[in-house]
mmCIF file of C-alpha atoms and ligand atoms in Angstrom:
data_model
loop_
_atom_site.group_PDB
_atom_site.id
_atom_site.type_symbol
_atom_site.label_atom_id
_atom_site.label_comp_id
_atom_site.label_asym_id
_atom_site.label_seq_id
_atom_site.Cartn_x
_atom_site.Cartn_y
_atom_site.Cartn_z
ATOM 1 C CA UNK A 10 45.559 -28.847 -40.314
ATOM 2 C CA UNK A 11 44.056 -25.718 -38.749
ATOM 3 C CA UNK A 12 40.802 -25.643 -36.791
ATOM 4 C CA UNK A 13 37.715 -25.414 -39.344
ATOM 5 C CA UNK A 14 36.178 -21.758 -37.438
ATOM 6 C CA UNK A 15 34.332 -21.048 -40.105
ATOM 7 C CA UNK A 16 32.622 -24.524 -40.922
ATOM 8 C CA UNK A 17 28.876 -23.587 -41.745
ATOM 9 C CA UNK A 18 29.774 -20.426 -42.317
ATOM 10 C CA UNK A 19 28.568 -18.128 -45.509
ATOM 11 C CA UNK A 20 30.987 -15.619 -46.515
ATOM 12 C CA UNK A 21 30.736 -12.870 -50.112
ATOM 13 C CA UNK A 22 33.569 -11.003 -51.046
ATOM 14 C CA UNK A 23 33.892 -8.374 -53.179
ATOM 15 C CA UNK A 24 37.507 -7.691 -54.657
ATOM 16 C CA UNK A 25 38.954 -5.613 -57.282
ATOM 17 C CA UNK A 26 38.207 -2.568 -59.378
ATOM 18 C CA UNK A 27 35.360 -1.944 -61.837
ATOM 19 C CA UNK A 28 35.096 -0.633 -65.430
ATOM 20 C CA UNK A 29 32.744 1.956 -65.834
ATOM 21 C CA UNK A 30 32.100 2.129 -69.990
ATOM 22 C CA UNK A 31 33.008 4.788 -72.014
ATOM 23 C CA UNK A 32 32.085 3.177 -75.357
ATOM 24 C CA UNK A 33 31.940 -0.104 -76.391
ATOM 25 C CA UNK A 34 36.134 0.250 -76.471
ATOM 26 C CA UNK A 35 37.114 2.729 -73.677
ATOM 27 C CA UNK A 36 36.371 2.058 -69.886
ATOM 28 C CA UNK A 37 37.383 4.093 -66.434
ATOM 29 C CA UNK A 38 38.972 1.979 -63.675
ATOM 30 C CA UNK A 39 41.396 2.325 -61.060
ATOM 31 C CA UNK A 40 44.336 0.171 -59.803
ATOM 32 C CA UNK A 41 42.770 -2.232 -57.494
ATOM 33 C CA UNK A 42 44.486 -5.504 -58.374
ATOM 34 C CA UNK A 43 42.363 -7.437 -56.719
ATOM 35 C CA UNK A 44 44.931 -9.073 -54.061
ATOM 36 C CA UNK A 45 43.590 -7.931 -50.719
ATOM 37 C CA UNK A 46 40.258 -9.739 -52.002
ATOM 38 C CA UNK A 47 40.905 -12.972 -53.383
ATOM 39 C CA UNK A 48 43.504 -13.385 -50.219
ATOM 40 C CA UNK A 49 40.507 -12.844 -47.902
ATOM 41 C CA UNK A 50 38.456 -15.423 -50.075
ATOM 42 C CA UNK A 51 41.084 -17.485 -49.807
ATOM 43 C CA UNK A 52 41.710 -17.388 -45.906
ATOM 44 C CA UNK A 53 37.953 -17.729 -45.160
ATOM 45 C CA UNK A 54 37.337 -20.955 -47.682
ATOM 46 C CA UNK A 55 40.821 -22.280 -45.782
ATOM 47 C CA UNK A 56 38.836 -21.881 -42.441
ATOM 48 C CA UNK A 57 36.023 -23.775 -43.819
ATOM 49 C CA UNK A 58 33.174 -21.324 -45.287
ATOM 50 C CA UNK A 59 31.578 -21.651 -48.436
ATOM 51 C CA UNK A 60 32.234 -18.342 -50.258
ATOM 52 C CA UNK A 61 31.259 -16.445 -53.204
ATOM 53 C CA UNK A 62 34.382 -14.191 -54.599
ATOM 54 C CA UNK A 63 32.182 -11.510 -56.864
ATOM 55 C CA UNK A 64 35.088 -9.882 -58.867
ATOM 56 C CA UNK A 65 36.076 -6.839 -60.836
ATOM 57 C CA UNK A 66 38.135 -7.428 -64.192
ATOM 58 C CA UNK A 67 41.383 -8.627 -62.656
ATOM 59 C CA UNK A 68 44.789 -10.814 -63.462
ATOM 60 C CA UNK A 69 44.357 -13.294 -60.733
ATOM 61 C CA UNK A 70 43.529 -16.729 -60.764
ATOM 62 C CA UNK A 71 40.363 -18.139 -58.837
ATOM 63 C CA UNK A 72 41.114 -19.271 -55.416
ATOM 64 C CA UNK A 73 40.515 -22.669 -55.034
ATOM 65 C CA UNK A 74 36.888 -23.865 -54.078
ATOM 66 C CA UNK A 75 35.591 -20.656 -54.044
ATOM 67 C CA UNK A 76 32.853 -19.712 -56.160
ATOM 68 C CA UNK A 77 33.408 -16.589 -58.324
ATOM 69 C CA UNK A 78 31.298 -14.446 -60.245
ATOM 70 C CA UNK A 79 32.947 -12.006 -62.696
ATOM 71 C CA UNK A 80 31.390 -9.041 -63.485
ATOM 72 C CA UNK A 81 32.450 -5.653 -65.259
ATOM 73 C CA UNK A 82 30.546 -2.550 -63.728
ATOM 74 C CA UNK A 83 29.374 -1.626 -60.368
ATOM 75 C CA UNK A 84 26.320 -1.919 -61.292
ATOM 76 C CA UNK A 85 26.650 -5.996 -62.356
ATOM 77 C CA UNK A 86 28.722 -6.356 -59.087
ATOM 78 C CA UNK A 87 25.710 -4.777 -57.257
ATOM 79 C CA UNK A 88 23.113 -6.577 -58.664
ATOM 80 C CA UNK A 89 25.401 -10.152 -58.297
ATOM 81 C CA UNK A 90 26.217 -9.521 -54.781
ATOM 82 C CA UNK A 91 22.510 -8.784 -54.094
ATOM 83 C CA UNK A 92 21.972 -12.347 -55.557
ATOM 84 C CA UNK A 93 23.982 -13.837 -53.136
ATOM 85 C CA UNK A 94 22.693 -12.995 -50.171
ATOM 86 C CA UNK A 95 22.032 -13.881 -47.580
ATOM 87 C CA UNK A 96 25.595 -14.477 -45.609
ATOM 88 C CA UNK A 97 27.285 -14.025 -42.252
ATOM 89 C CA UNK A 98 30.364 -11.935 -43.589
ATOM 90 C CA UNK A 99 30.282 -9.871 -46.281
ATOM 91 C CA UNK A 100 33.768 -8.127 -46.814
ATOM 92 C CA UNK A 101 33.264 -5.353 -48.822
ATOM 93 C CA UNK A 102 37.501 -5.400 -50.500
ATOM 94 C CA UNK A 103 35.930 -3.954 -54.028
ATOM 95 C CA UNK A 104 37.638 -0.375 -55.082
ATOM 96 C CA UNK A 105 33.987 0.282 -56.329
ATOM 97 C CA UNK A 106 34.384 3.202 -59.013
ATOM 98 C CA UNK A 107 31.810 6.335 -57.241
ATOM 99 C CA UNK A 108 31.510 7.471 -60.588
ATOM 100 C CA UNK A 109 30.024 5.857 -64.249
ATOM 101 C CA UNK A 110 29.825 7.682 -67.295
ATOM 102 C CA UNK A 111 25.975 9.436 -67.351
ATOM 103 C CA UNK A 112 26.899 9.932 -71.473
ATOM 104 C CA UNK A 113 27.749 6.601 -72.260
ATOM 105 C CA UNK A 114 28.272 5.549 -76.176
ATOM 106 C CA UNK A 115 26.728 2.585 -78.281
ATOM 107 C CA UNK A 116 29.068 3.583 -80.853
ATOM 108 C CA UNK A 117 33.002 4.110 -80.420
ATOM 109 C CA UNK A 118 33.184 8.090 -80.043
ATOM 110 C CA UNK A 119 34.924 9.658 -83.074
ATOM 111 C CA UNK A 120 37.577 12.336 -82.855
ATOM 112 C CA UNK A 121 35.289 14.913 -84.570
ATOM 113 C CA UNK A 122 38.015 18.045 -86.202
ATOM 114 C CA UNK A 123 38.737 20.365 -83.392
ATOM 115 C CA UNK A 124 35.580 19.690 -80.583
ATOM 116 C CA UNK A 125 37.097 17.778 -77.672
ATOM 117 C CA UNK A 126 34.434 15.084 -76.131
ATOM 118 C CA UNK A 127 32.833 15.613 -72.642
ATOM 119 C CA UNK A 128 32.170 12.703 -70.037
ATOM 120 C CA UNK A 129 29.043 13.534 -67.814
ATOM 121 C CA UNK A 130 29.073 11.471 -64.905
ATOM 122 C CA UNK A 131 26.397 10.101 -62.175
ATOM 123 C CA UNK A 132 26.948 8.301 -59.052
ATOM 124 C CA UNK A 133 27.120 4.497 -58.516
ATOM 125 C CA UNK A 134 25.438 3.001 -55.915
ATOM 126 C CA UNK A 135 27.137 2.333 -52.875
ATOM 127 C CA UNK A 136 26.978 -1.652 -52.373
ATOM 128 C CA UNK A 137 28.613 -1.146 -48.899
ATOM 129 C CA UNK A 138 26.271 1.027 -47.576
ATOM 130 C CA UNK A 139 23.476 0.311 -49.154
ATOM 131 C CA UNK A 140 23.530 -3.491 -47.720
ATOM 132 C CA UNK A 141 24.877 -2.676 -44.404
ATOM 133 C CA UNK A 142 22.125 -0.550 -43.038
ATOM 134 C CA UNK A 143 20.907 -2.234 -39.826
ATOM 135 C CA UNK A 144 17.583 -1.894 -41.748
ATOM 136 C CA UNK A 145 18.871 -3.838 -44.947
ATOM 137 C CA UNK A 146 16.887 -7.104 -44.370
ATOM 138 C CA UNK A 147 19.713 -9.295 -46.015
ATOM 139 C CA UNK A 148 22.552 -7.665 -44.002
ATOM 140 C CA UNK A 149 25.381 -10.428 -43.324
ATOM 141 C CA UNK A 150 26.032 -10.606 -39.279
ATOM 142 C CA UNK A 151 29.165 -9.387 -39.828
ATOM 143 C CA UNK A 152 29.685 -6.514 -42.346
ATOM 144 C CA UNK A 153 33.547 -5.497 -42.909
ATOM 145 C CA UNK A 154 34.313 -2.586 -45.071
ATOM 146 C CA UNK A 155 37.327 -1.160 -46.502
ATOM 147 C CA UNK A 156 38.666 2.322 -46.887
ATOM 148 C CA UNK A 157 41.152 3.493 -48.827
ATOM 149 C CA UNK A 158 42.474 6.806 -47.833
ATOM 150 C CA UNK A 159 45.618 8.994 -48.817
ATOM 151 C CA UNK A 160 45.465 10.622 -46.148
ATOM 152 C CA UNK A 161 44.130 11.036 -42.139
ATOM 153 C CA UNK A 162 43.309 7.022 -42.583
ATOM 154 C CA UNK A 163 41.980 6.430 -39.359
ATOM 155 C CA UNK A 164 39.761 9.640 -38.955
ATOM 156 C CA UNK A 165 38.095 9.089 -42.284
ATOM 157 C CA UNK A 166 37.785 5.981 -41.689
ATOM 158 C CA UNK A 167 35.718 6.352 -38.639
ATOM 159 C CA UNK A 168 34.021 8.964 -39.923
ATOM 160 C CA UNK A 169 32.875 5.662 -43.009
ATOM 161 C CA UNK A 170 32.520 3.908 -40.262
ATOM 162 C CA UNK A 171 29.290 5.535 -38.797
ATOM 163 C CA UNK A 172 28.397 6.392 -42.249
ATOM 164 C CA UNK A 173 28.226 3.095 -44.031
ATOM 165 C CA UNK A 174 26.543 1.319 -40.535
ATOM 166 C CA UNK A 175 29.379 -1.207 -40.854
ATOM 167 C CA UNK A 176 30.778 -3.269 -38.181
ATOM 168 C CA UNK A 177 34.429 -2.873 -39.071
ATOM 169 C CA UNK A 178 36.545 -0.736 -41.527
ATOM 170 C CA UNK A 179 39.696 -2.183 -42.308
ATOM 171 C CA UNK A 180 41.325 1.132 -43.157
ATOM 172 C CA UNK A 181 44.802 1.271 -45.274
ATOM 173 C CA UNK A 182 46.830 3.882 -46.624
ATOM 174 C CA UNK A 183 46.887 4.009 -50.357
ATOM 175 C CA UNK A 184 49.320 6.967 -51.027
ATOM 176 C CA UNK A 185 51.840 6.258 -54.046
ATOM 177 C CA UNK A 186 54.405 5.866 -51.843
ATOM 178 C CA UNK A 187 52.574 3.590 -49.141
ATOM 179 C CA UNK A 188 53.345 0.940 -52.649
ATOM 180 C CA UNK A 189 49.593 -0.986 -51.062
ATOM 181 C CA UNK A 190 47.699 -0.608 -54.570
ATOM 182 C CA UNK A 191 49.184 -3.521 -56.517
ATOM 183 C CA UNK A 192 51.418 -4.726 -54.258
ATOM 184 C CA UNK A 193 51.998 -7.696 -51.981
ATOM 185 C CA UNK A 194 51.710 -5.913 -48.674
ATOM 186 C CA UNK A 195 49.276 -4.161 -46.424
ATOM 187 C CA UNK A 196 49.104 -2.254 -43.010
ATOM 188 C CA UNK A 197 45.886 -2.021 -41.873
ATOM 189 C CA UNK A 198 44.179 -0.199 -39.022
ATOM 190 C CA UNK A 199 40.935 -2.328 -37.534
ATOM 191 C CA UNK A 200 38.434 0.331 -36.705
ATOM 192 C CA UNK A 201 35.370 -0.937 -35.175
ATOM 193 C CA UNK A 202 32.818 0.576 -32.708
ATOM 194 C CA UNK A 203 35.281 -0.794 -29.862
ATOM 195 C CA UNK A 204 38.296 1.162 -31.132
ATOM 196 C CA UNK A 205 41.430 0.927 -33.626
ATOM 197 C CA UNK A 206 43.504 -1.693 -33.793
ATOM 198 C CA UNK A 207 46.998 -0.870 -35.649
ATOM 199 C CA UNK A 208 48.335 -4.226 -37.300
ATOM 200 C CA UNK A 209 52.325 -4.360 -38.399
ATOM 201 C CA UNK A 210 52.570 -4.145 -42.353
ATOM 202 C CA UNK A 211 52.495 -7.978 -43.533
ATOM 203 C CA UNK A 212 51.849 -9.933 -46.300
ATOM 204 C CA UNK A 213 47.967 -9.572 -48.019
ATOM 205 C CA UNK A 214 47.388 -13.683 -47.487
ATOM 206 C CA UNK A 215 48.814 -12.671 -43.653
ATOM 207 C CA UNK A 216 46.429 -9.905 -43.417
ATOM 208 C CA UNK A 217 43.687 -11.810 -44.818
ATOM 209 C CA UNK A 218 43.748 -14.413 -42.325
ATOM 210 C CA UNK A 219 43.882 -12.282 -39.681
ATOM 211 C CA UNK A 220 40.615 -10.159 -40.386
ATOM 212 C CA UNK A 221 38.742 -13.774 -40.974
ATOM 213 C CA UNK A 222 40.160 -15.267 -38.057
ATOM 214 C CA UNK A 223 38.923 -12.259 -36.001
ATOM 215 C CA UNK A 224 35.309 -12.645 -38.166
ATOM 216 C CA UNK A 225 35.317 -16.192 -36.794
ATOM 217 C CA UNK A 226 35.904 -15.144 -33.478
ATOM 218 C CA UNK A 227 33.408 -12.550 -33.427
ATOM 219 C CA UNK A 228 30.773 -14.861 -34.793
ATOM 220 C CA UNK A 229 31.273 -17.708 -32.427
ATOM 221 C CA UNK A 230 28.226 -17.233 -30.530
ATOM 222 C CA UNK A 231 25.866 -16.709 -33.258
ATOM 223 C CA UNK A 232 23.905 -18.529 -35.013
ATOM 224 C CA UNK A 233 24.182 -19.537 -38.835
ATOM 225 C CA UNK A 234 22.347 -16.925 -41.949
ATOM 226 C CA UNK A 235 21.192 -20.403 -43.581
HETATM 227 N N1 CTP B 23 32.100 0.831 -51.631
HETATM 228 C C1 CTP B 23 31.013 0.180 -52.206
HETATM 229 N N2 CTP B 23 30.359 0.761 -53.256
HETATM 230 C C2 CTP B 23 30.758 1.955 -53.736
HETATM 231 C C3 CTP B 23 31.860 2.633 -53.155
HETATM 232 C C4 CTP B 23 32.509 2.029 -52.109
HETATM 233 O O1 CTP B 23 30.668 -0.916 -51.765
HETATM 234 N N3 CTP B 23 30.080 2.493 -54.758
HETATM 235 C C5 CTP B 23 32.771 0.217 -50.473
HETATM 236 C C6 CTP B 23 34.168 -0.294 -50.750
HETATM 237 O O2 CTP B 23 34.156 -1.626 -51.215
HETATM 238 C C7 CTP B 23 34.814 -0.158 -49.392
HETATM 239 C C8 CTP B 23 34.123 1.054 -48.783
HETATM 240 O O3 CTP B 23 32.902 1.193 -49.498
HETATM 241 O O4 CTP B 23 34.510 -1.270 -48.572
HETATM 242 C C9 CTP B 23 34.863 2.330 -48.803
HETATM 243 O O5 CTP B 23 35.279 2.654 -50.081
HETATM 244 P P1 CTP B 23 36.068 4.005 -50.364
HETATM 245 O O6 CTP B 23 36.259 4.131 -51.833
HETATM 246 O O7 CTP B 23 37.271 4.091 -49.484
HETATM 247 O O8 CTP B 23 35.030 5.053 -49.827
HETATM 248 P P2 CTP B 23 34.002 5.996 -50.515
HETATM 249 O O9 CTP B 23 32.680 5.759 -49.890
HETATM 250 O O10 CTP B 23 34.062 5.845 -51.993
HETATM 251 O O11 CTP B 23 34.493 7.412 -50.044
HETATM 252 P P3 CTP B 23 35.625 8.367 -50.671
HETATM 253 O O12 CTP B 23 35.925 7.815 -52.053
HETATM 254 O O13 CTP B 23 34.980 9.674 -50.675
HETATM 255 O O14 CTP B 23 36.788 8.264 -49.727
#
Protein backbone atom coordinates (compact mmCIF):
# COMPACT_ATOMS: atom_id res chain seq x y z
CA UNK A 1 0.00 0.00 0.00
CA UNK A 2 1.53 3.34 -1.00
CA UNK A 3 1.75 6.37 1.27
CA UNK A 4 -1.74 8.36 1.19
CA UNK A 5 0.22 12.10 -0.04
CA UNK A 6 -2.67 13.36 -1.08
CA UNK A 7 -5.11 12.51 1.92
CA UNK A 8 -7.23 15.81 2.40
CA UNK A 9 -6.42 16.81 -0.67
CA UNK A 10 -9.02 18.37 -3.45
CA UNK A 11 -8.08 17.69 -6.89
CA UNK A 12 -10.46 18.67 -10.62
CA UNK A 13 -9.45 17.32 -13.71
CA UNK A 14 -10.38 18.11 -16.89
CA UNK A 15 -9.81 15.34 -19.66
CA UNK A 16 -10.80 14.82 -23.13
CA UNK A 17 -12.05 16.69 -26.16
CA UNK A 18 -15.24 18.74 -26.60
CA UNK A 19 -18.04 18.90 -29.22
CA UNK A 20 -18.71 22.15 -30.39
CA UNK A 21 -22.47 21.83 -32.25
CA UNK A 22 -23.03 22.20 -35.65
CA UNK A 23 -26.73 21.24 -35.63
CA UNK A 24 -28.60 19.23 -33.55
CA UNK A 25 -26.68 16.12 -35.65
CA UNK A 26 -23.17 17.41 -36.63
CA UNK A 27 -20.48 18.46 -33.97
CA UNK A 28 -16.53 19.61 -34.30
CA UNK A 29 -14.07 17.76 -32.03
CA UNK A 30 -10.67 16.64 -32.07
CA UNK A 31 -8.89 13.37 -31.07
CA UNK A 32 -8.31 13.73 -27.45
CA UNK A 33 -9.21 10.29 -26.11
CA UNK A 34 -9.30 11.21 -22.92
CA UNK A 35 -6.36 8.85 -21.49
CA UNK A 36 -3.81 11.31 -20.18
CA UNK A 37 -6.90 12.59 -17.99
CA UNK A 38 -8.69 9.90 -16.46
CA UNK A 39 -4.96 8.33 -15.73
CA UNK A 40 -4.19 11.52 -13.75
CA UNK A 41 -7.68 11.15 -11.94
CA UNK A 42 -6.85 7.95 -11.36
CA UNK A 43 -3.24 8.39 -9.82
CA UNK A 44 -4.39 11.31 -7.60
CA UNK A 45 -7.72 9.36 -6.08
CA UNK A 46 -4.91 6.29 -5.64
CA UNK A 47 -2.86 8.83 -3.49
CA UNK A 48 -5.83 9.63 -1.50
CA UNK A 49 -7.66 12.95 -2.87
CA UNK A 50 -11.14 13.31 -3.45
CA UNK A 51 -11.46 14.30 -7.14
CA UNK A 52 -13.86 15.51 -9.59
CA UNK A 53 -13.00 14.05 -13.32
CA UNK A 54 -15.15 16.81 -15.53
CA UNK A 55 -15.08 15.03 -18.98
CA UNK A 56 -15.45 15.57 -22.68
CA UNK A 57 -17.54 12.86 -24.72
CA UNK A 58 -15.11 9.96 -24.45
CA UNK A 59 -14.88 5.85 -24.62
CA UNK A 60 -13.46 5.36 -21.22
CA UNK A 61 -14.83 4.02 -18.25
CA UNK A 62 -15.02 6.12 -14.89
CA UNK A 63 -12.10 5.64 -12.70
CA UNK A 64 -13.00 4.23 -9.66
CA UNK A 65 -14.16 6.60 -6.74
CA UNK A 66 -13.81 9.48 -8.62
CA UNK A 67 -16.57 11.70 -9.20
CA UNK A 68 -17.27 12.59 -12.87
CA UNK A 69 -19.24 15.05 -14.53
CA UNK A 70 -19.89 14.62 -18.28
CA UNK A 71 -20.42 17.38 -20.27
CA UNK A 72 -20.50 18.11 -24.17
CA UNK A 73 -19.18 21.74 -24.99
CA UNK A 74 -16.60 23.95 -23.58
CA UNK A 75 -18.84 25.97 -22.50
CA UNK A 76 -20.74 23.11 -20.03
CA UNK A 77 -17.14 22.01 -19.07
CA UNK A 78 -16.50 25.70 -18.11
CA UNK A 79 -19.36 26.38 -16.30
CA UNK A 80 -19.03 22.60 -14.36
CA UNK A 81 -15.51 23.11 -13.50
CA UNK A 82 -16.38 26.60 -12.15
CA UNK A 83 -18.87 24.63 -9.90
CA UNK A 84 -16.33 22.74 -8.45
CA UNK A 85 -14.16 24.90 -7.12
CA UNK A 86 -12.51 25.49 -4.91
CA UNK A 87 -9.41 22.79 -5.03
CA UNK A 88 -5.68 22.47 -4.48
CA UNK A 89 -4.84 20.97 -8.04
CA UNK A 90 -6.57 21.62 -10.88
CA UNK A 91 -4.97 19.77 -13.96
CA UNK A 92 -6.11 21.32 -16.84
CA UNK A 93 -5.64 17.60 -19.42
CA UNK A 94 -8.93 18.88 -21.55
CA UNK A 95 -8.05 19.37 -25.53
CA UNK A 96 -10.56 22.33 -25.07
CA UNK A 97 -11.84 23.11 -28.77
CA UNK A 98 -10.61 27.34 -29.21
CA UNK A 99 -13.26 27.48 -31.57
CA UNK A 100 -17.48 26.89 -31.46
CA UNK A 101 -19.64 27.42 -34.24
CA UNK A 102 -20.92 31.45 -33.96
CA UNK A 103 -23.86 30.08 -36.72
CA UNK A 104 -25.09 27.32 -34.91
CA UNK A 105 -28.47 25.42 -36.21
CA UNK A 106 -31.78 24.45 -34.30
CA UNK A 107 -32.63 22.61 -37.30
CA UNK A 108 -30.35 19.93 -39.17
CA UNK A 109 -28.82 22.17 -42.12
CA UNK A 110 -30.17 21.03 -45.52
CA UNK A 111 -28.03 20.55 -48.59
CA UNK A 112 -29.79 23.45 -50.42
CA UNK A 113 -29.06 22.76 -54.76
CA UNK A 114 -25.70 24.16 -55.50
CA UNK A 115 -24.93 26.87 -52.28
CA UNK A 116 -22.32 25.23 -50.06
CA UNK A 117 -22.97 26.11 -46.12
CA UNK A 118 -20.58 28.45 -44.17
CA UNK A 119 -19.50 27.87 -40.40
CA UNK A 120 -18.78 31.30 -38.63
CA UNK A 121 -16.89 30.74 -35.67
CA UNK A 122 -16.16 32.66 -32.16
CA UNK A 123 -13.77 31.88 -29.52
CA UNK A 124 -14.31 29.67 -26.42
CA UNK A 125 -13.29 30.71 -23.30
CA UNK A 126 -10.14 29.67 -22.06
CA UNK A 127 -10.90 27.60 -18.69
CA UNK A 128 -7.08 27.39 -18.11
CA UNK A 129 -6.40 30.78 -18.14
CA UNK A 130 -9.20 32.21 -17.15
CA UNK A 131 -9.03 30.29 -13.58
CA UNK A 132 -5.38 30.44 -13.18
CA UNK A 133 -4.86 34.14 -12.98
CA UNK A 134 -3.16 34.84 -9.62
CA UNK A 135 -6.19 37.21 -9.39
CA UNK A 136 -8.87 34.36 -9.99
CA UNK A 137 -10.19 34.16 -6.36
CA UNK A 138 -10.94 30.31 -6.68
CA UNK A 139 -7.49 29.47 -8.17
CA UNK A 140 -6.43 25.81 -6.94
CA UNK A 141 -2.76 26.10 -5.13
CA UNK A 142 -1.47 24.22 -7.67
CA UNK A 143 -2.56 24.91 -11.30
CA UNK A 144 -1.01 22.34 -14.00
CA UNK A 145 -1.68 22.94 -17.60
CA UNK A 146 -1.14 21.08 -20.66
CA UNK A 147 0.12 21.96 -24.09
CA UNK A 148 -0.08 20.25 -26.98
CA UNK A 149 2.29 21.35 -29.60
CA UNK A 150 3.49 19.93 -33.09
CA UNK A 151 6.14 21.58 -32.99
CA UNK A 152 9.06 23.77 -30.81
CA UNK A 153 7.18 21.99 -27.60
CA UNK A 154 9.15 23.41 -25.02
CA UNK A 155 9.40 27.10 -26.34
CA UNK A 156 5.67 27.35 -26.81
CA UNK A 157 5.16 25.93 -24.01
CA UNK A 158 6.92 28.44 -21.95
CA UNK A 159 5.81 31.00 -23.84
CA UNK A 160 1.75 29.30 -22.31
CA UNK A 161 3.42 29.18 -19.49
CA UNK A 162 3.67 32.98 -18.65
CA UNK A 163 0.58 33.40 -20.59
CA UNK A 164 -1.93 31.23 -18.85
CA UNK A 165 -0.23 32.31 -15.09
CA UNK A 166 0.06 28.55 -14.52
CA UNK A 167 2.38 26.86 -12.25
CA UNK A 168 3.38 24.03 -14.54
CA UNK A 169 2.85 23.05 -18.26
CA UNK A 170 3.19 19.57 -18.87
CA UNK A 171 4.14 20.02 -22.52
CA UNK A 172 3.95 16.89 -25.13
CA UNK A 173 4.45 16.51 -28.64
CA UNK A 174 1.35 15.70 -30.56
CA UNK A 175 2.71 15.35 -34.18
CA UNK A 176 1.08 12.29 -36.17
CA UNK A 177 3.99 10.54 -35.90
CA UNK A 178 4.82 11.27 -32.08
CA UNK A 179 1.44 8.35 -32.07
CA UNK A 180 0.56 10.53 -28.23
CA UNK A 181 -3.16 11.45 -29.40
CA UNK A 182 -4.96 8.17 -28.74
CA UNK A 183 -2.38 6.22 -27.68
CA UNK A 184 -1.03 4.56 -24.56
CA UNK A 185 2.15 6.56 -24.21
CA UNK A 186 3.45 9.99 -23.43
CA UNK A 187 6.81 11.99 -23.17
CA UNK A 188 6.39 14.90 -21.43
CA UNK A 189 8.55 17.93 -20.73
CA UNK A 190 7.76 19.58 -17.00
CA UNK A 191 8.08 23.26 -17.56
CA UNK A 192 7.65 25.28 -14.55
CA UNK A 193 9.02 28.71 -13.43
CA UNK A 194 12.15 26.62 -12.07
CA UNK A 195 12.98 25.10 -15.46
CA UNK A 196 12.21 21.95 -17.82
CA UNK A 197 12.26 18.77 -16.78
CA UNK A 198 12.49 16.09 -19.79
CA UNK A 199 10.75 12.73 -18.59
CA UNK A 200 11.57 9.27 -20.72
CA UNK A 201 8.39 8.32 -22.89
CA UNK A 202 6.27 5.90 -20.49
CA UNK A 203 3.09 4.66 -20.05
CA UNK A 204 -0.01 7.53 -19.49
CA UNK A 205 -0.98 5.72 -15.84
CA UNK A 206 3.19 6.05 -15.38
CA UNK A 207 3.10 9.57 -16.37
CA UNK A 208 0.14 10.31 -14.41
CA UNK A 209 1.55 9.31 -11.25
CA UNK A 210 4.45 11.03 -11.66
CA UNK A 211 2.99 14.67 -12.23
CA UNK A 212 0.63 13.91 -8.95
CA UNK A 213 3.32 12.59 -7.01
CA UNK A 214 5.35 15.76 -7.80
CA UNK A 215 1.78 17.89 -7.00
CA UNK A 216 1.95 16.14 -3.63
CA UNK A 217 5.32 17.03 -3.08
CA UNK A 218 4.97 20.50 -3.98
CA UNK A 219 1.98 20.92 -1.74
CA UNK A 220 3.40 19.41 1.36
CA UNK A 221 3.78 22.50 3.21
CA UNK A 222 0.55 24.05 2.51
CA UNK A 223 -2.33 24.14 3.89
CA UNK A 224 -5.73 22.49 2.71
CA UNK A 225 -8.46 24.74 -0.01
CA UNK A 226 -11.34 23.27 2.36
N1 LIG B 1 -7.27 25.18 -22.42
C1 LIG B 1 -8.43 25.53 -21.74
N2 LIG B 1 -9.45 26.15 -22.41
C2 LIG B 1 -9.34 26.42 -23.73
C3 LIG B 1 -8.17 26.07 -24.44
C4 LIG B 1 -7.16 25.45 -23.75
O1 LIG B 1 -8.52 25.27 -20.54
N3 LIG B 1 -10.36 27.03 -24.34
C5 LIG B 1 -6.16 24.56 -21.68
C6 LIG B 1 -5.91 23.11 -22.02
O2 LIG B 1 -6.69 22.24 -21.22
C7 LIG B 1 -4.43 22.98 -21.75
C8 LIG B 1 -3.89 24.36 -22.09
O3 LIG B 1 -5.00 25.24 -22.02
O4 LIG B 1 -4.19 22.76 -20.37
C9 LIG B 1 -3.21 24.51 -23.39
O5 LIG B 1 -4.02 24.09 -24.43
P1 LIG B 1 -3.52 24.19 -25.94
O6 LIG B 1 -4.64 23.78 -26.82
O7 LIG B 1 -2.21 23.49 -26.10
O8 LIG B 1 -3.24 25.73 -26.04
P2 LIG B 1 -4.02 26.93 -26.66
O9 LIG B 1 -4.15 27.97 -25.61
O10 LIG B 1 -5.28 26.46 -27.28
O11 LIG B 1 -3.00 27.46 -27.72
P3 LIG B 1 -2.75 26.99 -29.24
O12 LIG B 1 -3.94 26.12 -29.61
O13 LIG B 1 -2.68 28.25 -29.97
O14 LIG B 1 -1.46 26.23 -29.20
Amino acid sequence: DQPKLLAGRQVRVTAGPTHEPIDPVRYIANRSSGTQGYAGAAAAQRLGAKVTLISGPTNLSDPAMVQVIRVQSAREMFDAVKAALPADIGIFAAAVADWRVATESDQKIKKDGNALPTLKFTENPDLLQTLAKKKSPKRPALVIGFAAETENVVENAQAKLKKKQCDWIVANDVSPESGVMGGSHNAVHIVSKSGVESWPEADKAEVADKIVRKAAEELAAKPTAV
